[in-house]
Amino acid sequence: MQWYSVAALLTVLTSSQGILTTLSQTNGKYDYDYATIPFLAEVFKLAVSCLLLWRECKSSPLPKMTTDWKTVALYPIPSVIYLIHNNVQFATLMYVDTSTYQIMGNLKIVTTGILFRLFLGRRLSNLQWMAVGLLAIGTTTSQVRGCGVASCDSLFSAPIQGYMLGVLSACLSALAGIYTEFLMKKNSDTLYWQNIQLYTFGTIFNLARLVVDDFRGGFENGPWWQRIFNGYTITTWLVVLNLGSTGLLVSWLMKYADNIVKVYSTSMAMLLTMVLSIFLFDFKPTLQLFLGIVICMMSLHMYFAPSKMLLDMPLAVKPDEEKLIEDSVDRRTHS
């Protein structure tokens, strides 16, 4: 499967994630414990990875699997980074409103490009850097509601702590993605074995969150294993399936493509979600959304199109033709 097919599928799944989550609500509230969703998604990813690894092990030769502790010990780090990132997100929302936070979240596009260069040593051309910048501008433009809206003014009136935490959140998000790509490409281990290590620690950390929530709530609603499926509907299970499948596709891209492809997929998914919301939730399209889509499409073309399509190269002149041109110029000059 080609990377662009996986990226397109990731865009569709990511865009439907927010829509499914909204549809799983009842009267604007969740009848289920939302913390159980990422836990079950991690269990789903782990189960699928184990099944695929089992099928691959039945083939010959056996796939490569590094089991030394020094390598395995690297895999909890992304989960720790994401855990810190989630806490920073909540702290950021204490100082800024939701729309401001969404706009500031686009900084992760730029920070991903910078960390992509610093930590992975991947060089981007000038056109590609311009494309990454355009992508950040395009996604931000699509989220700006208008100068007459109060939330637009709040973007420039948030406390300095909000801006600092927003930048930290963007850096942590990019760092988690870059580090995951580093792990995936560190050796030639089979993808499924690497996924098992990632999702095992992901399951443990999400389980720990459920246990901590129980202690914080004084076990008012019972232990997590008794209420894990409370309030679940078909739509809720689709949210779990969507989140798990998205994670599997991201790990594939980290192994065989790179973080920039993932950034483009998720950014395009955000725009696709806005467009679909027009038909599903009576979302009113704005001029900013239209301009943002155009800018992002230009960015997409600039980054991935071959250089020959972006630059108008002059036609090569044959030596004989060049000599005829020079003779013609000389005759005109002497005459």
JSON list of C-alpha atoms in Angstrom, two decimals, residues 96-104 140-158 163 286 288:
[
{"chain": "A", "resi": 96, "resn": "VAL", "atom": "CA", "xyz": [-7.38, 30.97, 26.93]},
{"chain": "A", "resi": 97, "resn": "ASP", "atom": "CA", "xyz": [-10.74, 30.13, 25.40]},
{"chain": "A", "resi": 98, "resn": "THR", "atom": "CA", "xyz": [-11.36, 27.18, 23.09]},
{"chain": "A", "resi": 99, "resn": "SER", "atom": "CA", "xyz": [-11.13, 29.08, 19.79]},
{"chain": "A", "resi": 100, "resn": "THR", "atom": "CA", "xyz": [-7.85, 30.72, 20.81]},
{"chain": "A", "resi": 101, "resn": "TYR", "atom": "CA", "xyz": [-6.49, 27.33, 21.87]},
{"chain": "A", "resi": 102, "resn": "GLN", "atom": "CA", "xyz": [-7.41, 25.80, 18.50]},
{"chain": "A", "resi": 103, "resn": "ILE", "atom": "CA", "xyz": [-5.67, 28.61, 16.63]},
{"chain": "A", "resi": 104, "resn": "MET", "atom": "CA", "xyz": [-2.56, 28.35, 18.81]},
{"chain": "A", "resi": 140, "resn": "THR", "atom": "CA", "xyz": [-5.31, 29.25, 11.24]},
{"chain": "A", "resi": 141, "resn": "THR", "atom": "CA", "xyz": [-7.23, 31.31, 8.67]},
{"chain": "A", "resi": 142, "resn": "SER", "atom": "CA", "xyz": [-9.96, 28.70, 8.48]},
{"chain": "A", "resi": 143, "resn": "GLN", "atom": "CA", "xyz": [-10.46, 28.88, 12.27]},
{"chain": "A", "resi": 144, "resn": "VAL", "atom": "CA", "xyz": [-10.64, 32.66, 12.61]},
{"chain": "A", "resi": 145, "resn": "ARG", "atom": "CA", "xyz": [-14.29, 33.61, 12.96]},
{"chain": "A", "resi": 146, "resn": "GLY", "atom": "CA", "xyz": [-13.99, 37.27, 12.13]},
{"chain": "A", "resi": 147, "resn": "CYS", "atom": "CA", "xyz": [-12.83, 40.53, 13.65]},
{"chain": "A", "resi": 148, "resn": "GLY", "atom": "CA", "xyz": [-16.30, 41.36, 14.91]},
{"chain": "A", "resi": 149, "resn": "VAL", "atom": "CA", "xyz": [-16.48, 38.29, 17.14]},
{"chain": "A", "resi": 150, "resn": "ALA", "atom": "CA", "xyz": [-15.44, 38.60, 20.77]},
{"chain": "A", "resi": 151, "resn": "SER", "atom": "CA", "xyz": [-13.47, 35.36, 20.68]},
{"chain": "A", "resi": 152, "resn": "CYS", "atom": "CA", "xyz": [-11.29, 36.82, 17.93]},
{"chain": "A", "resi": 153, "resn": "ASP", "atom": "CA", "xyz": [-10.31, 39.68, 20.22]},
{"chain": "A", "resi": 154, "resn": "SER", "atom": "CA", "xyz": [-9.45, 37.20, 22.98]},
{"chain": "A", "resi": 155, "resn": "LEU", "atom": "CA", "xyz": [-6.62, 35.86, 20.83]},
{"chain": "A", "resi": 156, "resn": "PHE", "atom": "CA", "xyz": [-4.69, 39.07, 21.52]},
{"chain": "A", "resi": 157, "resn": "SER", "atom": "CA", "xyz": [-5.80, 39.56, 25.13]},
{"chain": "A", "resi": 158, "resn": "ALA", "atom": "CA", "xyz": [-4.88, 36.21, 26.69]},
{"chain": "A", "resi": 163, "resn": "TYR", "atom": "CA", "xyz": [0.78, 31.84, 25.18]},
{"chain": "A", "resi": 286, "resn": "THR", "atom": "CA", "xyz": [-17.28, 31.54, 6.25]},
{"chain": "A", "resi": 288, "resn": "GLN", "atom": "CA", "xyz": [-12.11, 32.45, 6.20]}
]
